């Protein structure tokens, strides 16, 4: 049994698989998976950190790229192993059982904002990457998903206004958020520069930043606000070692 915030992932592993994998989430199918694939080198070993049930590593493994998934939650790893032939192991992102300079790429998909010790996680990613390797980080956009952000539908002003409110962006904060009925998860908010600068001091240079407009399915089903296509939910950062 894991302790603290990690036990949240144990408790909600089945919920995560049901809601966000196997084609059940438009953001994965229409954005995260294709963007990660496009950012990776064409071949080599790809370490998928906080791999969950393995959908990202599975998607990018094609005979030339070989994903190895690591996660701390046993039931996620069991689900991953039941679905494909990738290799999996149980490990904390902050202490990787992986040789130095041994992998061609590292993926962190919707993981770092749940990790308390960002510096340890980046130390380890930088250590295991070979020179010239790539780190791809997918995260909830730190500016637009700051705690306290969200759509405001103000019908008390004339004319009524709909706008996206941004919370206290520059303040690093840890919050427990209810992301679905009864599903509480811990998030660590940090400004975008904190990620970029922490990577830079470890020799990881930012090559590309993608801020995709929400996928059409999401706009149609959840965000039918005027201008909603101009508020990205995700940031995808590609670093080169
Ligand atoms: C939001 S899910 C993302 C899963 C997967 N990366 C994907 O995109 O489908 C976050 C995952 O990170 C894992 N995780 C969180 N903190 C971790 C840590 N410190 N070390 C290893 N895995 C961690 C959780 O167990 C969970 O499977």
XYZ file of N, CA and C and ligand atoms in Angstrom:
750
model
N 0.853 -1.197 0.000
C 0.000 0.000 0.000
C 0.889 1.248 0.000
N 0.595 2.192 -0.906
C 1.360 3.437 -0.948
C 0.752 4.441 0.030
N 1.584 5.449 0.427
C 1.124 6.446 1.399
C 0.821 7.770 0.719
N 0.158 8.654 1.465
C -0.022 10.046 1.069
C -0.675 10.180 -0.282
N -0.249 11.223 -1.049
C -0.876 11.481 -2.340
C -0.819 10.275 -3.290
N 0.207 9.440 -3.161
C 0.273 8.291 -4.081
C -0.862 7.313 -3.833
N -1.360 7.256 -2.603
C -2.484 6.352 -2.343
C -3.736 6.806 -3.095
N -3.779 8.121 -3.430
C -4.920 8.596 -4.244
C -4.924 7.873 -5.593
N -3.750 7.685 -6.146
C -3.673 7.038 -7.461
C -4.025 5.559 -7.369
N -3.724 4.966 -6.220
C -4.101 3.569 -6.016
C -5.625 3.463 -5.928
N -6.183 4.368 -5.127
C -7.635 4.363 -4.896
C -8.411 4.633 -6.187
N -7.860 5.487 -7.057
C -8.626 5.921 -8.230
C -8.115 5.337 -9.545
N -7.324 4.276 -9.453
C -6.729 3.703 -10.673
C -7.809 3.228 -11.653
N -8.831 2.554 -11.148
C -9.879 2.027 -12.044
C -10.662 3.180 -12.669
N -10.897 4.224 -11.882
C -11.581 5.418 -12.422
C -10.762 6.012 -13.560
N -9.454 6.147 -13.330
C -8.593 6.721 -14.369
C -8.687 5.894 -15.656
N -8.569 4.604 -15.537
C -8.596 3.752 -16.736
C -9.936 3.886 -17.456
N -11.011 3.911 -16.683
C -12.353 3.976 -17.277
C -12.583 5.304 -18.005
N -12.122 6.387 -17.411
C -12.430 7.725 -17.968
C -11.433 8.195 -19.019
N -10.171 7.757 -18.922
C -9.136 8.415 -19.724
C -8.359 7.506 -20.669
N -8.675 6.220 -20.695
C -7.930 5.364 -21.622
C -8.910 4.649 -22.547
N -8.364 3.817 -23.432
C -9.182 2.991 -24.341
C -10.149 3.825 -25.177
N -9.695 5.006 -25.605
C -10.518 5.824 -26.493
C -11.633 6.577 -25.797
N -11.598 6.646 -24.465
C -12.687 7.316 -23.741
C -12.449 8.795 -23.482
N -11.315 9.312 -23.920
C -11.026 10.729 -23.663
C -10.487 11.389 -24.935
N -11.232 12.386 -25.414
C -10.883 13.034 -26.687
C -9.520 13.716 -26.614
N -9.169 14.225 -25.433
C -7.886 14.922 -25.333
C -6.723 13.966 -25.608
N -6.834 12.749 -25.132
C -5.779 11.759 -25.437
C -5.769 11.427 -26.923
N -6.935 11.079 -27.434
C -6.962 10.567 -28.816
C -6.655 11.653 -29.835
N -7.187 12.859 -29.600
C -7.057 13.899 -30.621
C -5.809 14.751 -30.413
N -5.223 14.745 -29.204
C -4.095 15.645 -28.972
C -2.884 14.998 -28.327
N -3.059 14.440 -27.135
C -1.869 14.019 -26.383
C -1.083 12.953 -27.142
N -1.775 11.915 -27.590
C -1.052 10.804 -28.227
C -0.358 11.253 -29.521
N -1.053 11.944 -30.447
C -0.349 12.386 -31.659
C 0.776 13.393 -31.384
N 0.566 14.310 -30.420
C 1.613 15.309 -30.140
C 2.861 14.649 -29.551
N 2.660 13.701 -28.662
C 3.820 13.009 -28.081
C 4.555 12.237 -29.171
N 3.809 11.536 -29.984
C 4.449 10.751 -31.046
C 5.287 11.648 -31.964
N 4.731 12.806 -32.322
C 5.431 13.715 -33.238
C 6.708 14.272 -32.608
N 6.728 14.369 -31.287
C 7.880 14.976 -30.621
C 9.033 13.990 -30.419
N 8.751 12.697 -30.536
C 9.766 11.684 -30.200
C 10.700 11.389 -31.356
N 11.920 10.943 -31.051
C 12.782 10.437 -32.117
C 12.149 9.194 -32.762
N 12.534 8.905 -33.995
C 11.868 7.832 -34.757
C 12.159 6.448 -34.204
N 13.259 6.304 -33.471
C 13.547 4.972 -32.932
C 14.254 5.082 -31.583
N 14.444 3.931 -30.974
C 15.161 3.894 -29.700
C 14.265 3.555 -28.522
N 14.862 3.647 -27.338
C 14.156 3.291 -26.094
C 13.506 4.538 -25.506
N 12.216 4.416 -25.223
C 11.422 5.529 -24.687
C 10.939 5.150 -23.291
N 11.321 5.938 -22.308
C 10.883 5.673 -20.939
C 9.609 6.461 -20.676
N 8.534 5.768 -20.328
C 7.234 6.401 -20.091
C 7.035 6.461 -18.570
N 7.312 7.644 -18.000
C 7.298 7.770 -16.530
C 5.901 8.085 -16.012
N 5.472 7.394 -14.961
C 4.098 7.536 -14.482
C 3.171 7.063 -15.582
N 3.460 5.869 -16.087
C 2.820 5.378 -17.331
C 1.359 5.004 -17.151
N 0.890 4.854 -15.889
C -0.497 4.426 -15.697
C -0.727 3.082 -16.363
N -1.832 2.957 -17.091
C -2.130 1.683 -17.760
C -1.433 1.570 -19.123
N -0.521 2.498 -19.421
C 0.412 2.311 -20.524
C 0.013 2.871 -21.874
N -1.080 3.666 -21.935
C -1.583 4.044 -23.264
C -0.593 4.868 -24.090
N 0.210 5.710 -23.453
C 1.102 6.572 -24.225
C 2.254 5.740 -24.807
N 2.899 4.961 -23.948
C 3.991 4.114 -24.441
C 3.519 3.115 -25.494
N 2.338 2.574 -25.292
C 1.768 1.600 -26.254
C 1.571 2.265 -27.614
N 1.064 3.500 -27.593
C 0.757 4.218 -28.831
C 2.035 4.510 -29.624
N 3.115 4.847 -28.932
C 4.331 5.256 -29.659
C 5.247 4.082 -29.991
N 4.961 2.899 -29.445
C 5.796 1.728 -29.750
C 5.379 1.169 -31.101
N 6.341 1.097 -32.016
C 5.966 0.704 -33.379
C 6.976 -0.237 -34.029
N 7.779 -0.899 -33.224
C 8.782 -1.793 -33.797
C 10.142 -1.119 -33.881
N 10.141 0.190 -34.061
C 11.414 0.926 -34.052
C 11.603 1.637 -32.720
N 10.508 2.152 -32.179
C 10.553 2.722 -30.821
C 10.073 1.652 -29.849
N 10.753 1.548 -28.715
C 10.362 0.555 -27.710
C 10.127 1.267 -26.387
N 8.893 1.247 -25.921
C 8.583 1.932 -24.662
C 8.808 1.015 -23.468
N 9.304 1.612 -22.401
C 9.390 0.939 -21.106
C 8.599 1.814 -20.144
N 7.572 1.249 -19.535
C 6.704 2.031 -18.662
C 7.047 1.820 -17.197
N 7.100 2.907 -16.450
C 7.325 2.822 -14.998
C 6.212 3.576 -14.284
N 5.671 2.964 -13.262
C 4.652 3.616 -12.437
C 4.767 3.021 -11.047
N 4.204 3.724 -10.096
C 4.312 3.253 -8.729
C 3.112 2.372 -8.349
N 2.047 2.438 -9.130
C 0.806 1.734 -8.754
C 0.719 0.375 -9.451
N 0.672 -0.654 -8.608
C 0.730 -2.029 -9.127
C -0.444 -2.370 -10.057
N -1.659 -1.932 -9.704
C -2.816 -2.326 -10.527
C -2.739 -1.683 -11.919
N -2.144 -0.492 -12.013
C -1.973 0.119 -13.334
C -0.994 -0.720 -14.155
N 0.067 -1.176 -13.514
C 1.066 -1.968 -14.233
C 0.478 -3.313 -14.664
N -0.361 -3.887 -13.819
C -1.006 -5.159 -14.200
C -1.898 -4.949 -15.416
N -2.648 -3.856 -15.413
C -3.513 -3.557 -16.558
C -2.669 -3.343 -17.816
N -1.544 -2.615 -17.677
C -0.672 -2.359 -18.833
C -0.135 -3.679 -19.399
N 0.349 -4.540 -18.511
C 0.947 -5.813 -18.973
C -0.086 -6.677 -19.676
N -1.346 -6.568 -19.258
C -2.397 -7.399 -19.869
C -2.740 -6.910 -21.276
N -2.313 -5.701 -21.634
C -2.747 -5.127 -22.907
C -1.705 -5.158 -24.013
N -0.434 -5.278 -23.666
C 0.577 -5.190 -24.728
C 1.858 -5.896 -24.329
N 2.836 -5.804 -25.220
C 4.109 -6.489 -24.981
C 5.221 -5.564 -24.542
N 4.876 -4.325 -24.148
C 5.919 -3.409 -23.656
C 6.442 -3.915 -22.310
N 7.591 -3.391 -21.926
C 8.135 -3.773 -20.622
C 7.697 -2.754 -19.573
N 7.410 -3.226 -18.376
C 6.927 -2.357 -17.299
C 7.664 -2.668 -16.003
N 7.744 -1.662 -15.137
C 8.347 -1.872 -13.830
C 7.736 -0.915 -12.823
N 7.860 -1.297 -11.554
C 7.314 -0.449 -10.491
C 8.425 0.451 -9.956
N 8.234 1.741 -10.059
C 9.269 2.671 -9.589
C 8.672 4.041 -9.359
N 9.346 4.786 -8.481
C 9.025 6.198 -8.284
C 9.781 7.014 -9.317
N 9.137 8.022 -9.849
C 9.751 8.890 -10.843
C 10.982 9.611 -10.269
N 11.004 9.780 -8.943
C 12.107 10.506 -8.302
C 13.336 9.624 -8.083
N 13.198 8.307 -8.244
C 14.327 7.385 -8.017
C 14.231 6.299 -9.079
N 14.821 6.531 -10.227
C 14.615 5.604 -11.340
C 15.641 4.467 -11.321
N 15.161 3.230 -11.440
C 16.085 2.092 -11.499
C 16.581 1.890 -12.933
N 17.197 2.942 -13.471
C 17.566 2.968 -14.894
C 18.994 3.497 -14.996
N 19.789 2.892 -15.885
C 21.202 3.294 -16.009
C 21.327 4.716 -16.572
N 22.379 5.375 -16.182
C 22.673 6.738 -16.647
C 22.903 6.752 -18.163
N 22.381 7.762 -18.846
C 22.559 7.969 -20.299
C 22.148 6.749 -21.108
N 21.080 6.089 -20.709
C 20.736 4.818 -21.364
C 19.488 4.880 -22.232
N 18.721 5.987 -22.219
C 17.476 5.994 -23.003
C 17.480 7.159 -23.997
N 16.708 6.970 -25.073
C 16.661 7.973 -26.145
C 15.608 9.044 -25.891
N 14.593 8.706 -25.122
C 13.528 9.669 -24.854
C 12.849 9.331 -23.532
N 12.315 10.382 -22.905
C 11.522 10.223 -21.679
C 10.207 10.956 -21.903
N 9.107 10.317 -21.514
C 7.784 10.958 -21.574
C 7.248 11.087 -20.153
N 6.719 12.278 -19.836
C 5.959 12.456 -18.587
C 4.612 13.013 -19.006
N 3.616 12.193 -19.090
C 2.302 12.637 -19.558
C 1.346 12.786 -18.383
N 1.007 14.018 -18.074
C 0.099 14.355 -16.965
C 0.572 13.753 -15.643
N 1.859 13.898 -15.394
C 2.446 13.332 -14.176
C 3.108 14.403 -13.303
N 3.921 15.302 -13.913
C 4.758 16.175 -13.079
C 3.949 17.092 -12.173
N 2.729 17.447 -12.592
C 1.928 18.319 -11.724
C 1.389 17.560 -10.508
N 1.636 16.244 -10.474
C 1.241 15.458 -9.296
C 2.454 15.068 -8.444
N 3.654 15.494 -8.860
C 4.874 15.090 -8.161
C 5.355 16.253 -7.288
N 5.511 15.988 -5.977
C 5.888 17.062 -5.050
C 7.315 17.537 -5.305
N 8.227 16.615 -5.561
C 9.638 16.985 -5.704
C 10.005 17.052 -7.190
N 9.687 18.187 -7.816
C 9.962 18.358 -9.253
C 11.451 18.243 -9.539
N 12.279 18.785 -8.647
C 13.721 18.782 -8.911
C 14.273 17.361 -8.945
N 13.810 16.526 -8.039
C 14.279 15.130 -8.055
C 13.828 14.435 -9.342
N 12.594 14.710 -9.755
C 12.086 14.074 -10.983
C 12.903 14.520 -12.201
N 13.241 15.801 -12.257
C 14.024 16.280 -13.411
C 15.480 15.828 -13.323
N 16.023 15.749 -12.112
C 17.380 15.193 -11.948
C 17.439 13.813 -12.588
N 16.446 12.998 -12.280
C 16.450 11.622 -12.764
C 16.217 11.537 -14.273
N 15.309 12.370 -14.792
C 15.069 12.359 -16.242
C 16.337 12.780 -16.978
N 16.996 13.836 -16.485
C 18.219 14.314 -17.146
C 19.321 13.258 -17.055
N 19.374 12.563 -15.950
C 20.432 11.547 -15.758
C 20.293 10.384 -16.731
N 19.068 9.894 -16.918
C 18.910 8.660 -17.708
C 18.926 8.929 -19.219
N 18.707 10.201 -19.619
C 18.682 10.512 -21.055
C 20.095 10.526 -21.631
N 20.239 9.957 -22.819
C 21.528 10.085 -23.513
C 21.664 11.511 -24.037
N 22.876 11.914 -24.325
C 23.091 13.239 -24.914
C 22.346 13.316 -26.252
N 21.590 14.370 -26.466
C 20.788 14.486 -27.695
C 19.407 13.864 -27.566
N 19.132 13.242 -26.413
C 17.816 12.631 -26.201
C 16.736 13.686 -25.938
N 15.492 13.214 -25.899
C 14.344 14.132 -25.837
C 13.500 13.843 -24.588
N 13.094 14.912 -23.906
C 12.122 14.794 -22.806
C 10.841 15.479 -23.252
N 9.735 14.743 -23.250
C 8.438 15.319 -23.610
C 7.581 15.374 -22.346
N 7.152 16.587 -21.995
C 6.308 16.774 -20.807
C 4.942 17.276 -21.262
N 3.910 16.516 -20.938
C 2.527 16.953 -21.179
C 1.952 17.322 -19.815
N 1.357 18.513 -19.724
C 0.754 18.869 -18.438
C -0.486 19.735 -18.619
N -1.275 19.771 -17.578
C -2.362 20.741 -17.543
C -1.699 22.108 -17.619
N -2.157 22.968 -18.511
C -1.454 24.229 -18.750
C -1.335 25.023 -17.447
N -0.112 25.291 -16.972
C 0.029 25.919 -15.651
C -0.592 27.310 -15.562
N -0.596 28.066 -16.655
C -1.210 29.398 -16.570
C -2.724 29.280 -16.500
N -3.276 28.538 -17.464
C -4.734 28.582 -17.616
C -5.458 27.612 -16.691
N -4.699 26.664 -16.119
C -5.324 25.734 -15.174
C -4.854 25.999 -13.741
N -4.325 27.179 -13.480
C -3.976 27.580 -12.105
C -5.170 27.323 -11.178
N -4.935 26.872 -9.925
C -6.072 26.711 -9.020
C -6.900 27.997 -8.964
N -8.189 27.857 -8.978
C -9.066 29.040 -8.943
C -9.431 29.543 -10.327
N -8.905 28.895 -11.386
C -9.247 29.297 -12.756
C -10.536 28.606 -13.189
N -11.194 29.188 -14.160
C -12.393 28.527 -14.693
C -13.305 29.507 -15.397
N -14.309 28.965 -16.074
C -15.263 29.817 -16.778
C -16.141 30.571 -15.791
N -16.326 31.855 -16.064
C -17.279 32.674 -15.315
C -18.399 33.037 -16.288
N -19.602 32.758 -15.871
C -20.775 33.084 -16.689
C -21.556 34.138 -15.895
N -21.218 35.411 -16.144
C -21.759 36.495 -15.327
C -23.019 37.066 -15.977
N -24.163 36.688 -15.431
C -25.451 37.148 -15.969
C -25.942 38.412 -15.244
N -25.169 38.889 -14.244
C -25.615 40.057 -13.475
C -25.223 41.367 -14.138
N -24.240 41.294 -15.076
C -23.876 42.529 -15.791
C -24.671 42.594 -17.093
N -24.779 43.802 -17.623
C -25.546 44.002 -18.854
C -24.630 44.617 -19.915
N -24.320 43.947 -21.008
C -24.787 42.599 -21.331
C -24.032 41.540 -20.517
N -24.591 40.331 -20.401
C -23.918 39.248 -19.669
C -22.532 38.967 -20.256
N -21.596 38.532 -19.398
C -20.228 38.249 -19.852
C -19.845 36.813 -19.529
N -19.130 36.222 -20.459
C -18.512 34.920 -20.199
C -17.013 35.106 -20.397
N -16.249 34.717 -19.415
C -14.788 34.846 -19.559
C -14.093 33.799 -18.700
N -12.806 33.600 -19.011
C -11.997 32.615 -18.290
C -11.218 33.336 -17.207
N -11.507 33.007 -15.971
C -10.782 33.637 -14.869
C -9.487 32.862 -14.594
N -8.408 33.600 -14.344
C -7.126 32.962 -14.021
C -6.832 33.180 -12.546
N -6.500 32.102 -11.843
C -6.177 32.176 -10.415
C -4.792 32.781 -10.204
N -4.268 32.709 -8.970
C -2.967 33.343 -8.643
C -1.804 32.555 -9.255
N -1.511 32.878 -10.508
C -0.595 32.084 -11.325
C 0.822 31.995 -10.757
N 1.352 33.116 -10.265
C 2.765 33.118 -9.867
C 3.014 32.417 -8.527
N 1.944 32.122 -7.801
C 2.102 31.512 -6.468
C 2.140 29.987 -6.593
N 3.259 29.378 -6.205
C 3.291 27.910 -6.200
C 2.353 27.416 -5.104
N 1.587 26.399 -5.408
C 0.575 25.954 -4.445
C 0.275 24.479 -4.627
N -0.034 23.828 -3.518
C -0.476 22.433 -3.562
C -1.939 22.419 -3.193
N -2.739 21.759 -4.025
C -4.173 21.740 -3.729
C -4.739 20.342 -3.935
N -5.750 20.058 -3.149
C -6.470 18.795 -3.301
C -7.730 19.143 -4.070
N -7.885 18.584 -5.278
C -9.008 18.997 -6.117
C -9.948 17.826 -6.383
N -11.227 18.146 -6.388
C -12.215 17.115 -6.723
C -12.389 17.159 -8.245
N -11.810 16.195 -8.947
C -11.818 16.217 -10.402
C -13.022 15.464 -10.981
N -13.668 14.701 -10.143
C -14.887 13.998 -10.526
C -15.599 13.694 -9.198
N -16.857 13.293 -9.269
C -17.586 13.077 -8.013
C -16.828 12.085 -7.128
N -16.379 12.549 -5.973
C -15.696 11.683 -5.010
C -14.255 11.363 -5.351
N -13.709 11.948 -6.413
C -12.322 11.660 -6.805
C -11.451 12.874 -6.460
N -10.700 12.752 -5.370
C -9.837 13.850 -4.919
C -8.390 13.525 -5.298
N -7.727 14.472 -5.988
C -6.333 14.270 -6.387
C -5.506 15.490 -5.995
N -4.247 15.255 -5.628
C -3.345 16.345 -5.253
C -2.640 16.894 -6.489
N -2.662 18.214 -6.641
C -1.973 18.905 -7.734
C -0.955 19.867 -7.139
N 0.207 19.965 -7.798
C 1.220 20.956 -7.408
C 1.291 21.973 -8.532
N 0.811 23.179 -8.253
C 0.857 24.220 -9.280
C 2.202 24.944 -9.230
N 2.797 25.112 -10.416
C 4.025 25.921 -10.547
C 3.915 26.712 -11.836
N 4.447 27.957 -11.853
C 4.452 28.697 -13.121
C 5.254 27.935 -14.175
N 4.935 28.193 -15.418
C 5.600 27.502 -16.530
C 7.120 27.684 -16.476
N 7.563 28.896 -16.124
C 9.004 29.175 -16.066
C 9.727 28.288 -15.065
N 9.055 27.880 -14.027
C 9.682 26.996 -13.021
C 10.098 25.676 -13.686
N 9.253 25.161 -14.562
C 9.578 23.910 -15.266
C 10.725 24.140 -16.249
N 10.597 25.223 -17.033
C 11.593 25.470 -18.089
C 12.963 25.737 -17.471
N 12.993 26.533 -16.402
C 14.282 26.888 -15.802
C 14.894 25.713 -15.036
N 14.052 24.921 -14.381
C 14.576 23.748 -13.669
C 15.141 22.743 -14.673
N 14.533 22.647 -15.835
C 15.071 21.751 -16.878
C 16.382 22.329 -17.418
N 16.420 23.648 -17.640
C 17.599 24.282 -18.247
C 18.856 24.058 -17.395
N 18.721 24.187 -16.069
C 19.923 24.020 -15.241
C 20.405 22.569 -15.246
N 19.585 21.670 -15.736
C 19.998 20.264 -15.856
C 20.404 19.918 -17.291
N 20.612 20.952 -18.100
C 21.080 20.722 -19.471
C 19.981 20.312 -20.427
N 18.724 20.542 -20.052
C 17.593 20.198 -20.934
C 17.052 21.499 -21.532
N 17.279 21.698 -22.826
C 16.884 22.946 -23.504
C 15.492 22.797 -24.107
N 14.648 23.814 -23.888
C 13.299 23.780 -24.467
C 13.407 23.967 -25.980
N 12.878 23.000 -26.739
C 12.897 23.089 -28.206
C 11.563 23.518 -28.761
N 10.502 23.167 -28.033
C 9.176 23.419 -28.584
C 8.147 23.465 -27.456
N 7.175 24.377 -27.601
C 6.051 24.443 -26.656
C 4.764 24.457 -27.461
N 3.947 23.449 -27.280
C 2.639 23.396 -27.944
C 1.551 23.703 -26.922
N 0.614 24.565 -27.321
C -0.541 24.918 -26.477
C -1.784 24.715 -27.322
N -2.206 23.466 -27.483
C -3.292 23.206 -28.435
C -4.640 23.737 -27.950
N -5.403 24.231 -28.905
C -6.796 24.567 -28.624
C -7.514 23.283 -28.176
N -8.465 23.371 -27.264
C -9.148 22.137 -26.830
C -9.698 21.366 -28.026
N -9.701 20.054 -27.947
C -10.162 19.266 -29.097
C -11.644 19.521 -29.391
N -12.044 19.392 -30.663
C -13.426 19.682 -31.053
C -14.458 18.956 -30.196
N -14.184 17.716 -29.862
C -15.153 16.960 -29.053
C -15.356 17.625 -27.700
N -14.258 18.099 -27.127
C -14.355 18.745 -25.816
C -15.151 20.053 -25.920
N -14.856 20.829 -26.966
C -15.571 22.103 -27.142
C -17.065 21.851 -27.334
N -17.374 20.810 -28.071
C -18.780 20.505 -28.363
C -19.512 20.027 -27.106
N -18.860 19.165 -26.327
C -19.584 18.509 -25.228
C -19.504 19.245 -23.888
N -18.385 20.008 -23.666
C -18.213 20.582 -22.324
C -18.050 22.098 -22.296
N -17.399 22.672 -23.307
C -17.057 24.091 -23.242
C -17.741 24.841 -24.372
N -19.024 25.058 -24.271
C -19.723 25.728 -25.371
C -19.754 27.233 -25.143
N -18.632 27.786 -24.645
C -18.545 29.224 -24.398
C -17.931 29.912 -25.615
N -18.350 31.149 -25.838
C -17.758 31.910 -26.933
C -16.270 32.139 -26.631
N -15.407 31.842 -27.585
C -13.970 32.016 -27.386
C -13.305 30.843 -26.700
N -14.047 29.771 -26.436
C -13.467 28.631 -25.708
C -12.282 28.014 -26.453
N -12.301 28.140 -27.787
C -11.200 27.544 -28.558
C -9.887 28.298 -28.324
N -9.951 29.474 -27.663
C -8.728 30.258 -27.445
C -8.093 29.987 -26.076
N -8.663 29.075 -25.304
C -8.138 28.782 -23.960
C -7.576 27.360 -23.951
N -6.258 27.197 -24.058
C -5.718 25.835 -24.070
C -5.797 25.183 -22.693
N -6.053 23.910 -22.674
C -6.055 23.148 -21.424
C -4.702 22.484 -21.176
N -3.968 22.273 -22.258
C -2.720 21.522 -22.150
C -1.518 22.355 -22.560
N -0.355 22.019 -21.995
C 0.922 22.511 -22.509
C 1.780 21.269 -22.761
N 2.412 21.229 -23.921
C 3.294 20.100 -24.267
C 4.685 20.683 -24.522
N 5.635 20.336 -23.666
C 6.986 20.894 -23.747
C 7.949 19.815 -24.226
N 8.761 20.163 -25.204
C 9.765 19.221 -25.716
C 11.146 19.785 -25.424
N 11.915 19.035 -24.658
C 13.279 19.442 -24.267
C 14.293 18.524 -24.951
N 15.472 19.086 -25.228
C 16.564 18.283 -25.801
C 17.722 18.236 -24.816
N 18.240 17.064 -24.591
C 19.350 16.882 -23.649
C 20.675 17.292 -24.309
C -2.782 11.288 -14.648
S -2.088 9.674 -14.615
C -1.257 9.636 -16.204
C -0.965 8.240 -16.681
C -0.247 8.172 -18.026
N 0.986 8.927 -18.007
C -1.137 8.650 -19.146
O -0.923 9.770 -19.635
O -2.042 7.898 -19.530
C -0.707 9.929 -13.498
C 0.094 8.684 -13.204
O 1.289 9.080 -12.540
C 1.593 8.112 -11.549
N 2.442 8.772 -10.544
C 2.122 9.844 -9.794
N 3.164 10.184 -9.020
C 4.158 9.306 -9.295
C 5.487 9.145 -8.822
N 6.001 9.971 -7.894
N 6.247 8.130 -9.317
C 5.727 7.286 -10.265
N 4.466 7.399 -10.759
C 3.695 8.391 -10.269
C 0.240 7.674 -11.032
O 0.296 6.418 -10.418
C -0.604 7.674 -12.309
O -0.595 6.411 -12.927
